[in-house]
Amino acid sequence: TQKESYVGYDLLVGCDGIRSTVREAVVKRHSNFSCHVTDIFQNFKAVHVDLPDDVSGTSMSVIPTPFPLFQGIALPETGGKVNITCGYARNNIDNIAEELKSDDYKVVAKYVKENFAAFELVDYDDFAKQWVGQRWNQTGMVHCNFYHSSQLNIVLMGDAAHATSPSIGMGMNTALRDAQAFYNILKKTKDNLAIALPKYSEARVKEGNSLTSLAFNLYCLDQKQQAYEIIHQIVRTMLHKFFPSFVKEHPQTMIGRRGIELSDVFSQSIQLGIMQKHRAINERIIHEHFEESCGMVKASEESGRLKYAVLACVCAVSIGAFMSLSYS
């Protein structure tokens, strides 16, 4: 009809994604509402293939270096399938294997068969056809300092509140927990929105921001530091197994476990110094990439050989580091 209409409401639930229109209403109404929508600095592709025998059908599998300069995860699906997502930091676009940029599925299939060491795929041609049949995907992440407006009777959930990188496979889980938490709060407050909305933010802001921070900074964009972190995770996991009272668990192995919130995982990463270190390095790399790509500074030419030496080290360390994190 091309006519505006206004509909009254008791509660407006913003589940409308990373570019949320509902969230924009909160931005316009509250000067103290802090909302940052940023890029995850990754290009990635996802394929849905037959579940290999070596991969759990009930847990997320972390793949530290599926290919040189890549990070990956494998998420089980229904029907005997698994979603394998592999991505690389955008500043490495000129350094990733040319075969993975090819639009010839035979080239990709050959490269994957020779270089994907985490586990053996059922059908490499199927993987490759899906790989070349899609563009490189990009997405963003959202950080907000509260998830409600009592003045507007608005509540934010899912990607509208905390869109995230897919690197730890917890985006959908956290969105579902948002809905569950709000439902439980409504029951406890007998649908009193004046009480329920602030309590919802109190319960979920720490979880949503922990999600986005962990997904982006639990991994390091610097390949040398990420190699150290893989070693750290392997060693710490082994030591914690034998000396749980003396050695804290690595945050990566805590994700998705029943009874452990993402804020618990984030707190652990802070106590171990992982988050602070990776956050500082990642922010530096992103700023340097922006400054170089827009011509503010010229790229250094002396680090080329070092990059390839570090890359070889990362690949050597990562082979055999493939591990599963069980969701209960």
mmCIF file of C-alpha atoms in Angstrom:
data_model
loop_
_atom_site.group_PDB
_atom_site.id
_atom_site.type_symbol
_atom_site.label_atom_id
_atom_site.label_comp_id
_atom_site.label_asym_id
_atom_site.label_seq_id
_atom_site.Cartn_x
_atom_site.Cartn_y
_atom_site.Cartn_z
ATOM 1 C CA THR A 1 0.000 0.000 0.000
ATOM 2 C CA GLN A 2 3.091 2.217 0.377
ATOM 3 C CA LYS A 3 1.516 3.706 3.489
ATOM 4 C CA GLU A 4 3.035 3.720 6.945
ATOM 5 C CA SER A 5 1.071 2.071 9.703
ATOM 6 C CA TYR A 6 1.664 1.979 13.440
ATOM 7 C CA VAL A 7 0.930 -1.103 15.513
ATOM 8 C CA GLY A 8 0.692 -1.042 19.272
ATOM 9 C CA TYR A 9 2.639 -3.634 21.244
ATOM 10 C CA ASP A 10 3.340 -4.805 24.777
ATOM 11 C CA LEU A 11 6.844 -6.068 24.049
ATOM 12 C CA LEU A 12 9.014 -5.805 20.937
ATOM 13 C CA VAL A 13 11.568 -8.611 20.605
ATOM 14 C CA GLY A 14 14.542 -7.751 18.392
ATOM 15 C CA CYS A 15 15.702 -10.998 16.793
ATOM 16 C CA ASP A 16 16.288 -9.370 13.411
ATOM 17 C CA GLY A 17 19.982 -10.050 12.906
ATOM 18 C CA ILE A 18 23.225 -8.132 12.773
ATOM 19 C CA ARG A 19 21.658 -5.134 10.947
ATOM 20 C CA SER A 20 18.789 -5.021 13.439
ATOM 21 C CA THR A 21 16.155 -2.330 12.854
ATOM 22 C CA VAL A 22 14.820 -2.894 16.366
ATOM 23 C CA ARG A 23 18.281 -2.211 17.798
ATOM 24 C CA GLU A 24 18.371 1.072 15.862
ATOM 25 C CA ALA A 25 15.357 2.226 17.879
ATOM 26 C CA VAL A 26 17.356 1.657 21.070
ATOM 27 C CA VAL A 27 20.303 3.589 19.594
ATOM 28 C CA LYS A 28 18.051 6.570 18.823
ATOM 29 C CA ARG A 29 16.321 6.534 22.204
ATOM 30 C CA HIS A 30 19.253 5.927 24.604
ATOM 31 C CA SER A 31 22.334 8.138 24.455
ATOM 32 C CA ASN A 32 24.104 5.755 26.859
ATOM 33 C CA PHE A 33 23.563 2.722 24.607
ATOM 34 C CA SER A 34 26.932 1.585 23.297
ATOM 35 C CA CYS A 35 26.702 -0.576 20.191
ATOM 36 C CA HIS A 36 29.660 -1.567 18.014
ATOM 37 C CA VAL A 37 29.175 -3.442 14.745
ATOM 38 C CA THR A 38 32.553 -4.551 13.413
ATOM 39 C CA ASP A 39 34.054 -6.909 10.864
ATOM 40 C CA ILE A 40 35.448 -10.281 12.031
ATOM 41 C CA PHE A 41 38.439 -9.756 9.697
ATOM 42 C CA GLN A 42 37.982 -13.212 8.183
ATOM 43 C CA ASN A 43 37.050 -14.683 4.804
ATOM 44 C CA PHE A 44 35.602 -18.177 5.086
ATOM 45 C CA LYS A 45 33.761 -20.948 3.291
ATOM 46 C CA ALA A 46 31.514 -23.670 4.718
ATOM 47 C CA VAL A 47 30.733 -27.052 3.178
ATOM 48 C CA HIS A 48 28.232 -29.701 4.237
ATOM 49 C CA VAL A 49 29.660 -33.178 3.628
ATOM 50 C CA ASP A 50 29.190 -36.758 4.781
ATOM 51 C CA LEU A 51 30.339 -37.332 8.358
ATOM 52 C CA PRO A 52 33.740 -39.095 8.329
ATOM 53 C CA ASP A 53 34.253 -42.101 10.603
ATOM 54 C CA ASP A 54 36.942 -40.243 12.589
ATOM 55 C CA VAL A 55 34.705 -37.272 13.452
ATOM 56 C CA SER A 56 32.256 -37.219 16.352
ATOM 57 C CA GLY A 57 28.608 -36.858 15.428
ATOM 58 C CA THR A 58 27.783 -35.245 18.792
ATOM 59 C CA SER A 59 30.561 -32.702 19.324
ATOM 60 C CA MET A 60 32.220 -29.705 17.756
ATOM 61 C CA SER A 61 35.679 -30.445 16.416
ATOM 62 C CA VAL A 62 38.363 -27.758 16.423
ATOM 63 C CA ILE A 63 40.750 -27.896 13.439
ATOM 64 C CA PRO A 64 43.730 -25.644 14.301
ATOM 65 C CA THR A 65 45.239 -25.447 10.789
ATOM 66 C CA PRO A 66 43.163 -27.283 8.158
ATOM 67 C CA PHE A 67 45.286 -25.534 5.510
ATOM 68 C CA PRO A 68 48.246 -23.162 5.906
ATOM 69 C CA LEU A 69 47.049 -19.800 7.346
ATOM 70 C CA PHE A 70 43.516 -21.172 7.941
ATOM 71 C CA GLN A 71 41.524 -21.978 11.067
ATOM 72 C CA GLY A 72 38.610 -24.406 10.997
ATOM 73 C CA ILE A 73 35.785 -26.071 12.892
ATOM 74 C CA ALA A 74 33.545 -29.051 12.151
ATOM 75 C CA LEU A 75 29.952 -28.987 13.416
ATOM 76 C CA PRO A 76 27.859 -32.184 13.221
ATOM 77 C CA GLU A 77 24.491 -31.957 11.515
ATOM 78 C CA THR A 78 21.497 -34.248 11.193
ATOM 79 C CA GLY A 79 21.361 -36.881 8.494
ATOM 80 C CA GLY A 80 24.947 -38.034 8.904
ATOM 81 C CA LYS A 81 26.420 -34.743 7.715
ATOM 82 C CA VAL A 82 29.028 -32.335 9.096
ATOM 83 C CA ASN A 83 29.507 -28.626 8.465
ATOM 84 C CA ILE A 84 33.200 -27.865 7.923
ATOM 85 C CA THR A 85 34.034 -24.157 8.011
ATOM 86 C CA CYS A 86 37.516 -22.919 7.103
ATOM 87 C CA GLY A 87 38.618 -19.290 7.127
ATOM 88 C CA TYR A 88 41.696 -17.079 6.980
ATOM 89 C CA ALA A 89 42.548 -13.591 8.248
ATOM 90 C CA ARG A 90 41.994 -10.979 5.559
ATOM 91 C CA ASN A 91 45.561 -9.689 5.685
ATOM 92 C CA ASN A 92 46.703 -13.097 4.387
ATOM 93 C CA ILE A 93 44.700 -13.062 1.160
ATOM 94 C CA ASP A 94 47.871 -12.922 -0.980
ATOM 95 C CA ASN A 95 49.564 -15.714 0.986
ATOM 96 C CA ILE A 96 46.992 -18.520 1.003
ATOM 97 C CA ALA A 97 47.379 -21.391 -1.471
ATOM 98 C CA GLU A 98 46.356 -20.476 -5.029
ATOM 99 C CA GLU A 99 44.630 -23.852 -5.316
ATOM 100 C CA LEU A 100 42.063 -22.763 -2.727
ATOM 101 C CA LYS A 101 41.253 -19.722 -4.867
ATOM 102 C CA SER A 102 40.691 -21.854 -7.973
ATOM 103 C CA ASP A 103 37.251 -22.251 -9.565
ATOM 104 C CA ASP A 104 38.213 -25.717 -10.840
ATOM 105 C CA TYR A 105 36.883 -28.288 -8.398
ATOM 106 C CA LYS A 106 39.450 -30.870 -9.519
ATOM 107 C CA VAL A 107 42.300 -28.533 -8.513
ATOM 108 C CA VAL A 108 40.685 -27.930 -5.121
ATOM 109 C CA ALA A 109 39.934 -31.636 -4.558
ATOM 110 C CA LYS A 110 43.546 -32.597 -5.279
ATOM 111 C CA TYR A 111 44.894 -29.916 -2.944
ATOM 112 C CA VAL A 112 42.502 -30.817 -0.123
ATOM 113 C CA LYS A 113 43.294 -34.516 -0.402
ATOM 114 C CA GLU A 114 47.025 -33.784 -0.161
ATOM 115 C CA ASN A 115 46.924 -31.108 2.556
ATOM 116 C CA PHE A 116 43.859 -31.617 4.780
ATOM 117 C CA ALA A 117 45.446 -33.709 7.547
ATOM 118 C CA ALA A 118 42.843 -33.457 10.334
ATOM 119 C CA PHE A 119 40.832 -36.463 9.120
ATOM 120 C CA GLU A 120 40.021 -38.291 5.903
ATOM 121 C CA LEU A 121 36.976 -37.027 4.010
ATOM 122 C CA VAL A 122 34.393 -39.374 2.536
ATOM 123 C CA ASP A 123 34.190 -37.561 -0.820
ATOM 124 C CA TYR A 124 36.822 -34.981 -1.761
ATOM 125 C CA ASP A 125 35.055 -34.080 -5.018
ATOM 126 C CA ASP A 126 31.870 -33.216 -3.103
ATOM 127 C CA PHE A 127 33.875 -30.979 -0.747
ATOM 128 C CA ALA A 128 35.574 -29.270 -3.689
ATOM 129 C CA LYS A 129 32.399 -28.721 -5.741
ATOM 130 C CA GLN A 130 30.744 -26.979 -2.812
ATOM 131 C CA TRP A 131 33.937 -24.984 -2.171
ATOM 132 C CA VAL A 132 34.179 -23.564 -5.697
ATOM 133 C CA GLY A 133 30.406 -23.097 -5.932
ATOM 134 C CA GLN A 134 30.366 -20.280 -3.383
ATOM 135 C CA ARG A 135 32.023 -16.941 -2.851
ATOM 136 C CA TRP A 136 34.191 -16.132 0.141
ATOM 137 C CA ASN A 137 31.841 -15.309 3.003
ATOM 138 C CA GLN A 138 32.240 -12.420 5.416
ATOM 139 C CA THR A 139 30.285 -11.474 8.496
ATOM 140 C CA GLY A 140 30.449 -9.126 11.456
ATOM 141 C CA MET A 141 30.164 -9.082 15.206
ATOM 142 C CA VAL A 142 28.111 -6.961 17.593
ATOM 143 C CA HIS A 143 28.955 -5.685 21.075
ATOM 144 C CA CYS A 144 26.244 -3.947 23.158
ATOM 145 C CA ASN A 145 26.338 -2.734 26.758
ATOM 146 C CA PHE A 146 22.694 -3.631 27.432
ATOM 147 C CA TYR A 147 20.042 -5.709 25.676
ATOM 148 C CA HIS A 148 16.827 -3.952 26.606
ATOM 149 C CA SER A 149 14.934 -0.685 26.736
ATOM 150 C CA SER A 150 12.426 -0.250 29.550
ATOM 151 C CA GLN A 151 11.221 2.985 27.974
ATOM 152 C CA LEU A 152 10.430 1.314 24.658
ATOM 153 C CA ASN A 153 9.699 -2.195 26.016
ATOM 154 C CA ILE A 154 12.311 -3.705 23.718
ATOM 155 C CA VAL A 155 14.508 -6.726 24.258
ATOM 156 C CA LEU A 156 17.386 -7.838 21.983
ATOM 157 C CA MET A 157 18.362 -11.453 21.328
ATOM 158 C CA GLY A 158 20.614 -13.470 19.050
ATOM 159 C CA ASP A 159 22.626 -11.708 16.354
ATOM 160 C CA ALA A 160 20.885 -8.400 17.073
ATOM 161 C CA ALA A 161 22.573 -8.479 20.482
ATOM 162 C CA HIS A 162 25.787 -10.440 19.858
ATOM 163 C CA ALA A 163 26.488 -11.449 16.260
ATOM 164 C CA THR A 164 29.792 -13.276 16.243
ATOM 165 C CA SER A 165 32.509 -15.077 14.346
ATOM 166 C CA PRO A 166 31.631 -18.766 13.776
ATOM 167 C CA SER A 167 35.060 -19.850 15.058
ATOM 168 C CA ILE A 168 33.858 -21.503 18.299
ATOM 169 C CA GLY A 169 30.481 -22.697 16.991
ATOM 170 C CA MET A 170 28.395 -21.163 19.798
ATOM 171 C CA GLY A 171 26.354 -18.444 18.060
ATOM 172 C CA MET A 172 23.083 -20.351 17.714
ATOM 173 C CA ASN A 173 23.483 -21.973 21.140
ATOM 174 C CA THR A 174 23.838 -18.558 22.761
ATOM 175 C CA ALA A 175 20.795 -17.199 20.912
ATOM 176 C CA LEU A 176 18.696 -20.109 22.164
ATOM 177 C CA ARG A 177 19.982 -19.511 25.686
ATOM 178 C CA ASP A 178 18.837 -15.871 25.361
ATOM 179 C CA ALA A 179 15.271 -17.027 24.724
ATOM 180 C CA GLN A 180 15.411 -19.594 27.533
ATOM 181 C CA ALA A 181 16.793 -17.063 30.005
ATOM 182 C CA PHE A 182 14.151 -14.462 29.146
ATOM 183 C CA TYR A 183 11.372 -17.033 29.461
ATOM 184 C CA ASN A 184 12.603 -18.067 32.921
ATOM 185 C CA ILE A 185 12.917 -14.444 34.021
ATOM 186 C CA LEU A 186 9.361 -13.693 32.858
ATOM 187 C CA LYS A 187 8.118 -16.654 34.903
ATOM 188 C CA LYS A 188 9.956 -15.512 38.027
ATOM 189 C CA THR A 189 8.777 -11.898 37.689
ATOM 190 C CA LYS A 190 5.210 -12.871 36.696
ATOM 191 C CA ASP A 191 5.549 -11.002 33.376
ATOM 192 C CA ASN A 192 6.451 -7.737 35.082
ATOM 193 C CA LEU A 193 8.489 -6.152 32.263
ATOM 194 C CA ALA A 194 9.713 -3.296 34.447
ATOM 195 C CA ILE A 195 11.631 -5.886 36.487
ATOM 196 C CA ALA A 196 12.208 -8.549 33.805
ATOM 197 C CA LEU A 197 13.916 -6.419 31.155
ATOM 198 C CA PRO A 198 16.795 -5.140 33.344
ATOM 199 C CA LYS A 199 17.242 -8.627 34.808
ATOM 200 C CA TYR A 200 17.539 -10.031 31.285
ATOM 201 C CA SER A 201 20.362 -7.616 30.443
ATOM 202 C CA GLU A 202 22.051 -8.408 33.735
ATOM 203 C CA ALA A 203 21.974 -12.122 32.922
ATOM 204 C CA ARG A 204 22.834 -12.064 29.220
ATOM 205 C CA VAL A 205 25.114 -9.118 28.438
ATOM 206 C CA LYS A 206 28.071 -10.865 30.067
ATOM 207 C CA GLU A 207 27.351 -14.013 28.054
ATOM 208 C CA GLY A 208 26.884 -12.264 24.717
ATOM 209 C CA ASN A 209 30.041 -10.202 25.067
ATOM 210 C CA SER A 210 31.970 -13.239 26.263
ATOM 211 C CA LEU A 211 30.805 -15.057 23.127
ATOM 212 C CA THR A 212 32.047 -12.387 20.714
ATOM 213 C CA SER A 213 35.311 -11.828 22.596
ATOM 214 C CA LEU A 214 36.145 -15.528 22.810
ATOM 215 C CA ALA A 215 35.232 -16.196 19.186
ATOM 216 C CA PHE A 216 37.540 -13.450 17.984
ATOM 217 C CA ASN A 217 40.406 -13.422 20.491
ATOM 218 C CA LEU A 218 40.765 -17.016 21.634
ATOM 219 C CA TYR A 219 42.657 -17.385 18.365
ATOM 220 C CA CYS A 220 45.569 -15.157 17.406
ATOM 221 C CA LEU A 221 46.000 -13.572 13.977
ATOM 222 C CA ASP A 222 49.771 -13.773 14.376
ATOM 223 C CA GLN A 223 50.809 -17.220 13.125
ATOM 224 C CA LYS A 224 53.841 -17.517 15.383
ATOM 225 C CA GLN A 225 51.807 -16.692 18.481
ATOM 226 C CA GLN A 226 49.021 -19.044 17.372
ATOM 227 C CA ALA A 227 51.582 -21.857 17.071
ATOM 228 C CA TYR A 228 52.665 -21.158 20.649
ATOM 229 C CA GLU A 229 49.018 -21.181 21.728
ATOM 230 C CA ILE A 230 48.378 -24.581 20.120
ATOM 231 C CA ILE A 231 51.356 -25.987 22.028
ATOM 232 C CA HIS A 232 50.107 -24.278 25.195
ATOM 233 C CA GLN A 233 46.654 -25.830 24.777
ATOM 234 C CA ILE A 234 48.026 -29.338 24.230
ATOM 235 C CA VAL A 235 50.431 -29.168 27.181
ATOM 236 C CA ARG A 236 47.944 -27.528 29.543
ATOM 237 C CA THR A 237 45.244 -30.051 28.663
ATOM 238 C CA MET A 238 47.579 -32.948 29.451
ATOM 239 C CA LEU A 239 48.800 -31.416 32.713
ATOM 240 C CA HIS A 240 45.264 -30.578 33.836
ATOM 241 C CA LYS A 241 44.250 -34.183 33.235
ATOM 242 C CA PHE A 242 46.877 -35.447 35.685
ATOM 243 C CA PHE A 243 47.063 -32.467 38.076
ATOM 244 C CA PRO A 244 43.598 -30.814 38.031
ATOM 245 C CA SER A 245 44.137 -29.200 41.436
ATOM 246 C CA PHE A 246 47.315 -27.448 40.349
ATOM 247 C CA VAL A 247 46.883 -26.698 36.625
ATOM 248 C CA LYS A 248 43.902 -24.717 35.361
ATOM 249 C CA GLU A 249 42.017 -26.017 32.354
ATOM 250 C CA HIS A 250 42.549 -24.393 28.949
ATOM 251 C CA PRO A 251 39.532 -22.216 28.012
ATOM 252 C CA GLN A 252 39.140 -23.885 24.622
ATOM 253 C CA THR A 253 38.330 -27.239 26.239
ATOM 254 C CA MET A 254 35.644 -25.680 28.460
ATOM 255 C CA ILE A 255 33.430 -24.349 25.664
ATOM 256 C CA GLY A 256 30.015 -25.975 25.367
ATOM 257 C CA ARG A 257 30.254 -28.108 28.482
ATOM 258 C CA ARG A 258 27.112 -28.456 30.556
ATOM 259 C CA GLY A 259 27.091 -26.129 33.564
ATOM 260 C CA ILE A 260 29.854 -23.852 32.228
ATOM 261 C CA GLU A 261 28.824 -20.436 30.950
ATOM 262 C CA LEU A 262 30.779 -18.550 28.315
ATOM 263 C CA SER A 263 31.496 -15.886 30.922
ATOM 264 C CA ASP A 264 33.249 -18.627 32.938
ATOM 265 C CA VAL A 265 35.368 -19.460 29.897
ATOM 266 C CA PHE A 266 36.144 -15.785 29.318
ATOM 267 C CA SER A 267 37.163 -15.340 32.958
ATOM 268 C CA GLN A 268 39.491 -18.326 32.643
ATOM 269 C CA SER A 269 41.085 -16.841 29.516
ATOM 270 C CA ILE A 270 41.694 -13.595 31.428
ATOM 271 C CA GLN A 271 43.206 -15.387 34.429
ATOM 272 C CA LEU A 272 45.598 -17.258 32.144
ATOM 273 C CA GLY A 273 46.519 -14.082 30.238
ATOM 274 C CA ILE A 274 45.408 -15.482 26.867
ATOM 275 C CA MET A 275 42.704 -12.908 26.142
ATOM 276 C CA GLN A 276 44.834 -9.851 26.920
ATOM 277 C CA LYS A 277 47.748 -11.085 24.816
ATOM 278 C CA HIS A 278 45.715 -12.096 21.764
ATOM 279 C CA ARG A 279 43.496 -9.025 21.921
ATOM 280 C CA ALA A 280 46.486 -6.679 21.821
ATOM 281 C CA ILE A 281 48.113 -8.572 18.934
ATOM 282 C CA ASN A 282 44.887 -8.886 16.922
ATOM 283 C CA GLU A 283 44.030 -5.207 17.274
ATOM 284 C CA ARG A 284 47.541 -4.254 16.173
ATOM 285 C CA ILE A 285 47.369 -6.489 13.089
ATOM 286 C CA ILE A 286 43.951 -5.158 12.087
ATOM 287 C CA HIS A 287 45.050 -1.543 12.456
ATOM 288 C CA GLU A 288 48.269 -2.172 10.530
ATOM 289 C CA HIS A 289 46.338 -3.889 7.726
ATOM 290 C CA PHE A 290 43.946 -0.941 7.460
ATOM 291 C CA GLU A 291 46.773 1.573 7.424
ATOM 292 C CA GLU A 292 48.624 -0.362 4.710
ATOM 293 C CA SER A 293 45.569 -1.179 2.577
ATOM 294 C CA CYS A 294 44.367 2.417 2.417
ATOM 295 C CA GLY A 295 47.846 3.801 1.740
ATOM 296 C CA MET A 296 48.544 5.493 5.074
ATOM 297 C CA VAL A 297 51.802 3.527 5.337
ATOM 298 C CA LYS A 298 53.724 1.280 2.973
ATOM 299 C CA ALA A 299 53.855 -2.456 3.646
ATOM 300 C CA SER A 300 57.144 -3.830 4.944
ATOM 301 C CA GLU A 301 59.045 -5.947 2.423
ATOM 302 C CA GLU A 302 61.515 -7.533 4.820
ATOM 303 C CA SER A 303 59.182 -9.965 6.571
ATOM 304 C CA GLY A 304 58.365 -12.240 3.618
ATOM 305 C CA ARG A 305 60.878 -14.999 4.347
ATOM 306 C CA LEU A 306 60.061 -14.876 8.054
ATOM 307 C CA LYS A 307 56.350 -15.346 7.305
ATOM 308 C CA TYR A 308 56.999 -18.531 5.371
ATOM 309 C CA ALA A 309 59.321 -19.872 8.075
ATOM 310 C CA VAL A 310 56.657 -19.233 10.719
ATOM 311 C CA LEU A 311 54.016 -20.783 8.467
ATOM 312 C CA ALA A 312 56.045 -23.995 8.179
ATOM 313 C CA CYS A 313 56.360 -24.095 11.980
ATOM 314 C CA VAL A 314 52.613 -23.601 12.458
ATOM 315 C CA CYS A 315 51.759 -26.418 10.053
ATOM 316 C CA ALA A 316 54.176 -28.799 11.776
ATOM 317 C CA VAL A 317 52.780 -27.996 15.214
ATOM 318 C CA SER A 318 49.130 -28.188 14.124
ATOM 319 C CA ILE A 319 49.231 -31.637 12.551
ATOM 320 C CA GLY A 320 48.012 -33.955 15.265
ATOM 321 C CA ALA A 321 46.545 -31.115 17.331
ATOM 322 C CA PHE A 322 43.034 -31.840 16.072
ATOM 323 C CA MET A 323 40.737 -32.390 19.048
ATOM 324 C CA SER A 324 37.054 -32.558 19.963
ATOM 325 C CA LEU A 325 35.101 -30.476 22.469
ATOM 326 C CA SER A 326 31.995 -32.389 23.547
ATOM 327 C CA TYR A 327 28.639 -30.663 23.939
ATOM 328 C CA SER A 328 26.534 -32.322 26.566
#
